[in-house]
Short mmCIF file of C-alpha atoms and ligand atoms in Angstrom, two decimals:
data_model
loop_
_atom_site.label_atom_id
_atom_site.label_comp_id
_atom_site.label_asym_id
_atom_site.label_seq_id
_atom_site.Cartn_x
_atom_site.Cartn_y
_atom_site.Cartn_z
CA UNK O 22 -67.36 16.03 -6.82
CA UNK O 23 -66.81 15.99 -2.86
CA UNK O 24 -65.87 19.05 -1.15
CA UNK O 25 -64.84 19.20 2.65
CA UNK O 26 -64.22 22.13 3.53
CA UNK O 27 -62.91 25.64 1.67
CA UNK O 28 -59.48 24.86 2.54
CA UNK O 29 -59.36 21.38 0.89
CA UNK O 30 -60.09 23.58 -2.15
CA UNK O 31 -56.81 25.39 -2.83
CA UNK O 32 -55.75 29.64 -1.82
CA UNK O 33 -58.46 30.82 -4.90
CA UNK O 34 -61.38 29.12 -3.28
CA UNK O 35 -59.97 29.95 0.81
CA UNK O 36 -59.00 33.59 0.06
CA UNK O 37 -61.00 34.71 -3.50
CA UNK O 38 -62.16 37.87 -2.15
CA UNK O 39 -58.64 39.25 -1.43
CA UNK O 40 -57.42 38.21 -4.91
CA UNK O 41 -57.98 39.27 -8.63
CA UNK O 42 -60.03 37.06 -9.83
CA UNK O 43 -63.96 37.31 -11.14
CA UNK O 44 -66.59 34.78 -12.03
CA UNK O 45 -64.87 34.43 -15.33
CA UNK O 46 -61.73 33.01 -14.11
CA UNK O 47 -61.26 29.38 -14.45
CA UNK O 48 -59.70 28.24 -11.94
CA UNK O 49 -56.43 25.49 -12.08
CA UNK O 50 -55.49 24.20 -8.58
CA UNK O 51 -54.41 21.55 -7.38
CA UNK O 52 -55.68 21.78 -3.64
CA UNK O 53 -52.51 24.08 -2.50
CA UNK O 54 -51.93 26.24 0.60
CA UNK O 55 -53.30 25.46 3.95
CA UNK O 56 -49.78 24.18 5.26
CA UNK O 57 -49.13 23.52 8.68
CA UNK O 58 -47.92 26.12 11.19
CA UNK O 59 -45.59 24.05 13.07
CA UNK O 60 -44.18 25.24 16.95
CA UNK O 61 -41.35 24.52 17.33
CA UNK O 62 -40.01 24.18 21.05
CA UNK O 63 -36.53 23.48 20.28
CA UNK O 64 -35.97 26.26 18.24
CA UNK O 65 -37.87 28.57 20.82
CA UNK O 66 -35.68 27.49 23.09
CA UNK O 67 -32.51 28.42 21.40
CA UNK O 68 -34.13 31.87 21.04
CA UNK O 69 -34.98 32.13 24.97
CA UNK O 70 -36.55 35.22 26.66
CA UNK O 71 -40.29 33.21 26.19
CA UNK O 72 -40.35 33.40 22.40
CA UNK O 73 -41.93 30.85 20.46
CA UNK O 74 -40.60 29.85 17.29
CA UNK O 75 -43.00 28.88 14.22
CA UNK O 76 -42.17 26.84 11.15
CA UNK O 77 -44.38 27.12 8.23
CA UNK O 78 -43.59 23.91 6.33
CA UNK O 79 -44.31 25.01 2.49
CA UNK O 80 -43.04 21.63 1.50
CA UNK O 81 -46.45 20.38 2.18
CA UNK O 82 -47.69 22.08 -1.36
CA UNK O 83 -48.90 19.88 -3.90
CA UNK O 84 -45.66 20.23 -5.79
CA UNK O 85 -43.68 20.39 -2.65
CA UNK O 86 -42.55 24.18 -2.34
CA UNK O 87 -44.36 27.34 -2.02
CA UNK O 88 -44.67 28.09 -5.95
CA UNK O 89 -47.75 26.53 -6.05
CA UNK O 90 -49.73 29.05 -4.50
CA UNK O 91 -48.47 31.90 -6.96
CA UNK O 92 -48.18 29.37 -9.61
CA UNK O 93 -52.74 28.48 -8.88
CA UNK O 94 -53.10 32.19 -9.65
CA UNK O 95 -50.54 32.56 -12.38
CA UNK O 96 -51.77 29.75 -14.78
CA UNK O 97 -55.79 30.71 -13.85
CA UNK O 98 -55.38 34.17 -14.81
CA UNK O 99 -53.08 32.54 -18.27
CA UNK O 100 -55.68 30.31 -19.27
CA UNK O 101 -58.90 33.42 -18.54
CA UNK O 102 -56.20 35.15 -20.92
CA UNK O 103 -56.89 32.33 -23.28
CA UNK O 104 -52.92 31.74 -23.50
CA UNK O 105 -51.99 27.88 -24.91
CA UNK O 106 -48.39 28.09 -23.54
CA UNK O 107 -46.35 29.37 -20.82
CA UNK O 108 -42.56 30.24 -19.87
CA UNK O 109 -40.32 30.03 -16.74
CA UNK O 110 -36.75 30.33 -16.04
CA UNK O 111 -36.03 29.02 -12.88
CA UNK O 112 -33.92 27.06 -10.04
CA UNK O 113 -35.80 23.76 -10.00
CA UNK O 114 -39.06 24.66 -8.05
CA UNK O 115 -41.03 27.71 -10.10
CA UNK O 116 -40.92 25.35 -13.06
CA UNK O 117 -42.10 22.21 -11.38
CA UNK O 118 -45.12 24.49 -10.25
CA UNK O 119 -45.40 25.93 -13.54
CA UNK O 120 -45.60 21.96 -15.32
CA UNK O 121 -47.83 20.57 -12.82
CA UNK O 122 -50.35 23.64 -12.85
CA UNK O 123 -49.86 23.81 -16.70
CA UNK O 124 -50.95 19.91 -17.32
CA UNK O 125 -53.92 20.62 -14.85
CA UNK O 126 -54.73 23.25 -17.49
CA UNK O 127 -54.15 21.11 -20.12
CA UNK O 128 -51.97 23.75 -22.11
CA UNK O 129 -48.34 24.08 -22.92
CA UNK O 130 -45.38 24.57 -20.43
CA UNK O 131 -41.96 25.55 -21.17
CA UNK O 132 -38.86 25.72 -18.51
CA UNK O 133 -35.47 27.57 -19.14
CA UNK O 134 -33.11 25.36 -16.57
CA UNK O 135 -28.87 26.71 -15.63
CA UNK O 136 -28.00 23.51 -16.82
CA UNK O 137 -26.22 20.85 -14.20
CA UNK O 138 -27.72 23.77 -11.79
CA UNK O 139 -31.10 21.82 -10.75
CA UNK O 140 -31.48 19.72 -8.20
CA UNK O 141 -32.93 16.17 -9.01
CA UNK O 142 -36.25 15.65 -7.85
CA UNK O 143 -37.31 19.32 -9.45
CA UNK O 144 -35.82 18.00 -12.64
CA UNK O 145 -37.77 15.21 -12.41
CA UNK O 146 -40.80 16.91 -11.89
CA UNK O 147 -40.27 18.79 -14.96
CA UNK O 148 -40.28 15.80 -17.36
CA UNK O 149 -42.76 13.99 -15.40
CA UNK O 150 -45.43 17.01 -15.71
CA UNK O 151 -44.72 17.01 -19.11
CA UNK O 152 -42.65 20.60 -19.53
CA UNK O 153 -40.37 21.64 -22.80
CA UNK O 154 -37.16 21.70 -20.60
CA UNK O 155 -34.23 23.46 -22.10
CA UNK O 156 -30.92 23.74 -20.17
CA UNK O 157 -29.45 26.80 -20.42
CA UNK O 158 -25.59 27.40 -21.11
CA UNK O 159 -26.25 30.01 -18.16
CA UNK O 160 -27.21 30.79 -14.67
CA UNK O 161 -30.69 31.82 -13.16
CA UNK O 162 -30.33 35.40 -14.16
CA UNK O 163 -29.47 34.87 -17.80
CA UNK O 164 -32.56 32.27 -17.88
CA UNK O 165 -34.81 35.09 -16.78
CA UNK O 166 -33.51 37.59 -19.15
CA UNK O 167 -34.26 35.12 -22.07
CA UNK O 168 -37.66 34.46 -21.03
CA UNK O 169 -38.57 37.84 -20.86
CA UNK O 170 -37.41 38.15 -24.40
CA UNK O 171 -39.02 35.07 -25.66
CA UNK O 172 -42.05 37.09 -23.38
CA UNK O 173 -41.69 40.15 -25.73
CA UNK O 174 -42.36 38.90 -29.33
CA UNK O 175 -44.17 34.99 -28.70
CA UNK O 176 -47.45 34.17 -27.64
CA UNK O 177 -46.47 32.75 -24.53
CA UNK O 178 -47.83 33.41 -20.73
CA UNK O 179 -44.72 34.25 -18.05
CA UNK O 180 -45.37 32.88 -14.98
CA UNK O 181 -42.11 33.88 -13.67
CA UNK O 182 -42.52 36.57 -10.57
CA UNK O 183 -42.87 39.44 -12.50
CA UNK O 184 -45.70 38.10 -13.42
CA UNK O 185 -48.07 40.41 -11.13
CA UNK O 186 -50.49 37.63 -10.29
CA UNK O 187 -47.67 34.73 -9.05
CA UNK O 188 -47.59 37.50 -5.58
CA UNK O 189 -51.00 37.94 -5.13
CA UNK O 190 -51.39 34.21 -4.81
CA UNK O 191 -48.12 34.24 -2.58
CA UNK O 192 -49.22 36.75 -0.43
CA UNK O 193 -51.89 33.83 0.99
CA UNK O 194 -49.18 32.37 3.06
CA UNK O 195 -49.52 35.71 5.39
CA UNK O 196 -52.85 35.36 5.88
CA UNK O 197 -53.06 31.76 7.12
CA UNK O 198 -50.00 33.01 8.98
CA UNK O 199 -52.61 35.62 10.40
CA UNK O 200 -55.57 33.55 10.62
CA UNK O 201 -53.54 30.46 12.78
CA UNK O 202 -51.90 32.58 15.55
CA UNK O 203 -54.83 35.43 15.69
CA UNK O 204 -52.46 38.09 14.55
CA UNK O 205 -49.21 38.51 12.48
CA UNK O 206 -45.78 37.40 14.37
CA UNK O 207 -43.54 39.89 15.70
CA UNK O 208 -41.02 38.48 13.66
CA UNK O 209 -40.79 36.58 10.25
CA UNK O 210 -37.83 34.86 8.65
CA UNK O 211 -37.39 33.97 4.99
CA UNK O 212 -34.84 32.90 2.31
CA UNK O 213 -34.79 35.38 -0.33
CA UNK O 214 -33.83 34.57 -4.12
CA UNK O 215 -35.36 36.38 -6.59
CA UNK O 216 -36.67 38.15 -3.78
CA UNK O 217 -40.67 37.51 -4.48
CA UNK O 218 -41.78 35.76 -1.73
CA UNK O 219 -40.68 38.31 0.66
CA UNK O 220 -42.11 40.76 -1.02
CA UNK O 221 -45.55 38.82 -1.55
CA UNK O 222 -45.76 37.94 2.30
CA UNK O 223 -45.33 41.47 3.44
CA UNK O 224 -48.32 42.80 1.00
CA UNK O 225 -49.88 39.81 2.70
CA UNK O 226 -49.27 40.93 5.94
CA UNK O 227 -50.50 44.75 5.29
CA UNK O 228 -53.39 44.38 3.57
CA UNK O 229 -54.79 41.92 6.33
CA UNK O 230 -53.57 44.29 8.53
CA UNK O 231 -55.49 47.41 6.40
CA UNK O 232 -58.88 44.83 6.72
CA UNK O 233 -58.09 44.94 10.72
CA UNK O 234 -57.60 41.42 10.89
CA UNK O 235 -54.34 41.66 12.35
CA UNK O 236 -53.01 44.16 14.88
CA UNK O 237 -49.55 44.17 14.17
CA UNK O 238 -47.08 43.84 11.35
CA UNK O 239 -43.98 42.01 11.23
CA UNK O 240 -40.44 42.71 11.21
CA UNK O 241 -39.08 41.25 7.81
CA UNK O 242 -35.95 39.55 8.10
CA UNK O 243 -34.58 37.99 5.16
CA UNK O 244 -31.34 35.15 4.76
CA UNK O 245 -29.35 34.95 1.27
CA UNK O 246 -26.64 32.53 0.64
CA UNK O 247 -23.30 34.16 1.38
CA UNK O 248 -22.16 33.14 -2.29
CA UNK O 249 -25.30 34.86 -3.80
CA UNK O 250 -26.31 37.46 -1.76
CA UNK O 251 -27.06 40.63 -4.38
CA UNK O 252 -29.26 42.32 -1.65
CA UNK O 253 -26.94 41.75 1.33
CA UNK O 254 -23.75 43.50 -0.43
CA UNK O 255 -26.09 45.57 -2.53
CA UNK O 256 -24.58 44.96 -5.93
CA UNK O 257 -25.25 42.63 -8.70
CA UNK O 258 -23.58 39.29 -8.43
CA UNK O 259 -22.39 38.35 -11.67
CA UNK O 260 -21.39 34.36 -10.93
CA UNK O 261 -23.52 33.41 -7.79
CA UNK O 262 -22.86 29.87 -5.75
CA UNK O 263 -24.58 28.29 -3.92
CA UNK O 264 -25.16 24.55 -2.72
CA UNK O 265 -28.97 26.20 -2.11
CA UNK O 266 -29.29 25.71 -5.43
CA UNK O 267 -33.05 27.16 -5.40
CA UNK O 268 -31.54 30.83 -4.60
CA UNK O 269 -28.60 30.83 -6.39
CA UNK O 270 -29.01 34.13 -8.02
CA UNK O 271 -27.61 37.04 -8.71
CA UNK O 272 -30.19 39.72 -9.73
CA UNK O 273 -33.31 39.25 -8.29
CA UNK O 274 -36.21 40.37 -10.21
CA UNK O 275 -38.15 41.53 -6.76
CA UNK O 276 -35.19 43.28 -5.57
CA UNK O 277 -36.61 46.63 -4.72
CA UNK O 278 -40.08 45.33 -3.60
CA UNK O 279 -38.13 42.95 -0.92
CA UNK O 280 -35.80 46.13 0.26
CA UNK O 281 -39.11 47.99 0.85
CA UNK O 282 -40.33 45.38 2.66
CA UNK O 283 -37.31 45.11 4.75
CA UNK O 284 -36.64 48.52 5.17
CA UNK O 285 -40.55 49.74 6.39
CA UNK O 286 -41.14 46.59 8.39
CA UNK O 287 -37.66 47.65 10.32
CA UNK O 288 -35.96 44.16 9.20
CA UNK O 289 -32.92 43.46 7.40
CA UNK O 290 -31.18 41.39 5.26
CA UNK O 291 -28.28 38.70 6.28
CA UNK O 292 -26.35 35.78 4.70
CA UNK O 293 -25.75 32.39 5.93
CA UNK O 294 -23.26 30.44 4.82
CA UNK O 295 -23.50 27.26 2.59
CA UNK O 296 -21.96 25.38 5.77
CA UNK O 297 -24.51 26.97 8.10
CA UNK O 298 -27.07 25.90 5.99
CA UNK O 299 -26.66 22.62 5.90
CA UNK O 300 -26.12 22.28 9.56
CA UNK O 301 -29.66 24.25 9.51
CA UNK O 302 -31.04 21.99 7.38
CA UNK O 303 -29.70 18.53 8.89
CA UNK O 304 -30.79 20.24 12.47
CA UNK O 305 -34.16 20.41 11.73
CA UNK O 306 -34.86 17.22 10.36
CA UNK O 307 -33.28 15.74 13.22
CA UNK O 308 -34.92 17.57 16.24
CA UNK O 309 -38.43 18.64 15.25
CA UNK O 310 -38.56 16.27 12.04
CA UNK O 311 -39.26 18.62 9.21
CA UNK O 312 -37.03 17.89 5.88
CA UNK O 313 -36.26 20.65 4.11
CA UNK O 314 -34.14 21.43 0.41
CA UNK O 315 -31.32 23.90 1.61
CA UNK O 316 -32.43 26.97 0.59
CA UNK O 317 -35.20 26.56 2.88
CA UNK O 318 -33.25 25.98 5.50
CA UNK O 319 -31.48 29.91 5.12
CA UNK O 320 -34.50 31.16 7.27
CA UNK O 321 -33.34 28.65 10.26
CA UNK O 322 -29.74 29.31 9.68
CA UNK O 323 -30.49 32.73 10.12
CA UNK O 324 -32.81 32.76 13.41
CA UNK O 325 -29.73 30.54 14.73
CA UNK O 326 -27.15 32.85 13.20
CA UNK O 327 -29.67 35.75 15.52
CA UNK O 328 -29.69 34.16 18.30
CA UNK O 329 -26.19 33.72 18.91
CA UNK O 330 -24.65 37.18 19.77
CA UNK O 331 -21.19 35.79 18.99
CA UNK O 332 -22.01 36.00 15.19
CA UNK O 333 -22.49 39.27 14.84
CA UNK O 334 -26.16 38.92 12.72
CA UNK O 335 -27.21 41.73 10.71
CA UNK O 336 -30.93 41.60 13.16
CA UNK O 337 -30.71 41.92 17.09
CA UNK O 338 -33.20 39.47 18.95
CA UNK O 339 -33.23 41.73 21.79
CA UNK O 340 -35.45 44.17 19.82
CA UNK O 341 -38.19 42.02 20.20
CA UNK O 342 -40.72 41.60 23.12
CA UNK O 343 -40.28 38.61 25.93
CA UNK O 344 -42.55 35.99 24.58
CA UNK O 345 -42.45 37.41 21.06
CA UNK O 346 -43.88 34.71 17.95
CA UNK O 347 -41.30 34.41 15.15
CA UNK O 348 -42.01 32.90 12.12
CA UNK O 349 -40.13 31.16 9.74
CA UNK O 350 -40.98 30.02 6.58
CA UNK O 351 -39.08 27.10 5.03
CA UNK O 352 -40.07 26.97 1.34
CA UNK O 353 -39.10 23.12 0.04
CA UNK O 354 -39.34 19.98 0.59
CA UNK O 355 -36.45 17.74 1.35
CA UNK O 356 -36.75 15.50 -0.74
CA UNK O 357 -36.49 17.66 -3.71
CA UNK O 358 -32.82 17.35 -3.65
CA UNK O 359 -31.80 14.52 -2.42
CA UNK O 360 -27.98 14.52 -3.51
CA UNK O 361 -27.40 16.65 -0.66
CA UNK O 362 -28.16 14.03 1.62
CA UNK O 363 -25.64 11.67 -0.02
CA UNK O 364 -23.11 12.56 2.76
CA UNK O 365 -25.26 11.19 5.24
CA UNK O 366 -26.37 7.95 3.53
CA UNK O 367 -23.40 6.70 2.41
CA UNK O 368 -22.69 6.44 6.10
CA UNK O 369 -25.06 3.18 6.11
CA UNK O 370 -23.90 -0.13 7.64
CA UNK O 371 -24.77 -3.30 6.16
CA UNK O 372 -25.46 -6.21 8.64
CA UNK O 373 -25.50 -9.93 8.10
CA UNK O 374 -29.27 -10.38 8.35
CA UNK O 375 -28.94 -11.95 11.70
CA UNK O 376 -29.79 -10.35 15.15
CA UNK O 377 -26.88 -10.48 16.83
CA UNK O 378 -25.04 -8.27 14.03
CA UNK O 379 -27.73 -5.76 14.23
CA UNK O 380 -27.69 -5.51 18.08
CA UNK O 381 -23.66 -4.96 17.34
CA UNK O 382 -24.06 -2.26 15.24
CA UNK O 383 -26.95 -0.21 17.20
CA UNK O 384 -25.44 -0.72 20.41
N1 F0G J 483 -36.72 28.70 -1.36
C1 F0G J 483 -36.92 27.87 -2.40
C2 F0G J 483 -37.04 26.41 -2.12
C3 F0G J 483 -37.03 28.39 -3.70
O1 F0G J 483 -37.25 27.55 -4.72
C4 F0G J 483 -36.89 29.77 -3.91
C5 F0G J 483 -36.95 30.34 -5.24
C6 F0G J 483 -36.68 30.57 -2.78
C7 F0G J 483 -36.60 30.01 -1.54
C8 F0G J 483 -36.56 32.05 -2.88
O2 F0G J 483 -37.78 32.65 -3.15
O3 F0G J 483 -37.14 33.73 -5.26
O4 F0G J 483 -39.21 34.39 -4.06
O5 F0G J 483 -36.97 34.97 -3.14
N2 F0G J 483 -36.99 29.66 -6.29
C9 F0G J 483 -37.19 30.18 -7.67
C10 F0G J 483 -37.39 29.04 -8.63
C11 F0G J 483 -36.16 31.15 -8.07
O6 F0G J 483 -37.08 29.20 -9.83
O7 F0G J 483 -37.87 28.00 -8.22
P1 F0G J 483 -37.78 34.02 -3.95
#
């Protein structure tokens, strides 16, 4: 077996001393983490007063969203248990993680889908990995409460978010974060659905910043969908909508770790709405590139929704320094849900194949 470099390796092998895991841990990766830090100058100049805007592009996981880094810790820490199965509920990309990670291990994985709820390529990921899928007659939230019942009395491994370890391996995003710029951002930026990743990036952020390998710590800012935003209008949201699919949910299982977060990093939570999202998300494919599923996009809606003082955002830009680096994190790939982009593509002009017709049509 060839081995480049630690990174190549996946976030056990890069960051093993700040996780909890021994010499009997076997461990299931896939070569995850290590994204790209992308600047991004158009978004920095939106912002103005010197900042420069960050994205980190968590599409670029092996499964195409963030999950995998929780999900390498999750299933390693399964199998040491010597567990044969495991169980998700989720939005489309937990339980892609969860059936890729669990066919690395060669064990069991089941998923508990809202059914009609998941976008296509996750769905597809799924049954390609292999999973048990089973739609439920039900939204996020009622998935989650099932699996934690099905948790209680079978011999299966959650690798849902409550599961303690699916943070720790989260929390690795901060410290590349960390490690790339030479210190934490002033400011970071993230969607929030069930409210774990937020949560997993600020104990990131503080316990690099405990080892004094950053200086600072970061203001948490965090963007829910206007249709499911629990945190935002601080009650429960019994029938949450979304066309972010991935964070349409009502109850988030992390909800008081992400309001700590929040709350002692001086940030706050906002909502975008579905409309702003998709402009978000169409924005930044087309001016720096970067394809992202919507819910992804929430964290650019947001630093837009910020920086325009017409909109009334929940965080003021002003508050931080001239020259300040904001992060945000954009947690999908694009091409997981590719109905949203239907819009656009059914735009498309079909040319007699001739060159005259073309030059007609691009002129
Ligand atoms: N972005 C994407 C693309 C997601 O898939 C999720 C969550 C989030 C953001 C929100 O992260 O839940 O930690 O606040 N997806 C979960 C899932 C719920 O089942 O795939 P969070």
């Amino acid at each position: 077996m060839v081995h480049n470099t630690l990174h190549d390796r996946g976030v056990i092998a890069r960051w093993r001393q700040f996780l909890p895991v021994s010499d009997a841990t076997p461990v299931i990766s896939l070569n995850e983490g290590s994204t790209p830090l992308i600047h991004s100058p158009r978004l920095s100049a939106i912002v103005g007063r010197g900042a420069e805007v960050y994205v980190k592009y968590e599409g670029l996981n092996p499964t195409g969203s963030f999950k995998d880094r929780g999900m390498t810790m999750a299933i390693s820490k399964a199998v040491e248990s010597g567990a044969k199965a495991v169980i998700c509920a989720s939005t489309g990309n937990t339980s892609a993680a969860a059936a890729a990670y669990a066919a690395r291990a060669g064990i069991t994985s089941i998923v508990l889908l809202p059914a009609g709820k998941i976008a296509l390529g996750k769905l597809a990921q799924a049954f390609m990995y292999g999973s048990k899928v089973v739609a439920i007659e039900g939204n996020f939230d009622d998935a989650l409460r099932l699996v934690r019942e099905i948790g209680e009395t079978e011999p299966i491994a959650i690798v849902n978010s409550i599961n303690p370890f699916r943070l720790e391996g989260q929390k690795t995003a901060a410290f590349e974060i960390i490690e790339t710029l030479g210190d934490a951002p002033d400011l970071h930026m993230i969607p929030v659905g069930n409210a774990g990743n937020i949560s997993a990036y600020w104990m990131g952020y503080r316990e690099f910043h405990a080892a004094g390998r950053a200086k600072k710590l970061p203001v948490m800012a965090g963007f829910q969908a206007a249709g499911s935003a629990p945190i935002f209008y601080n009650k429960v949201i019994e029938k949450p909508e979304t066309v972010a699919t991935a964070i349409r949910i009502g109850n988030p299982a992390s909800w008081d770790k992400a309001t700590v977060a929040m709350r002692d990093s001086g940030g706050t939570v906002d909502i975008v709405t579905d409309a702003e999202i998709l402009e978000a998300q169409f924005w930044l494919a087309k001016n720096e590139g970067i394809f992202v599923e919507p819910a992804s996009a929430a964290s650019i809606a947001g630093l837009m929704k910020c920086a325009d003082k017409s909109r009334g955002a929940a965080f003021d830009l002003s508050r931080i320094p001239e020259g300040a680096k904001i992060v945000c994190t954009v947690t999908g790939h694009g091409l997981k849900d590719p109905d949203v982009a239907k819009d656009r593509i059914s735009g498309i002009v079909t040319a007699h194949a001739e060159k005259g017709a073309i030059l007609d049509i691009i002129a």
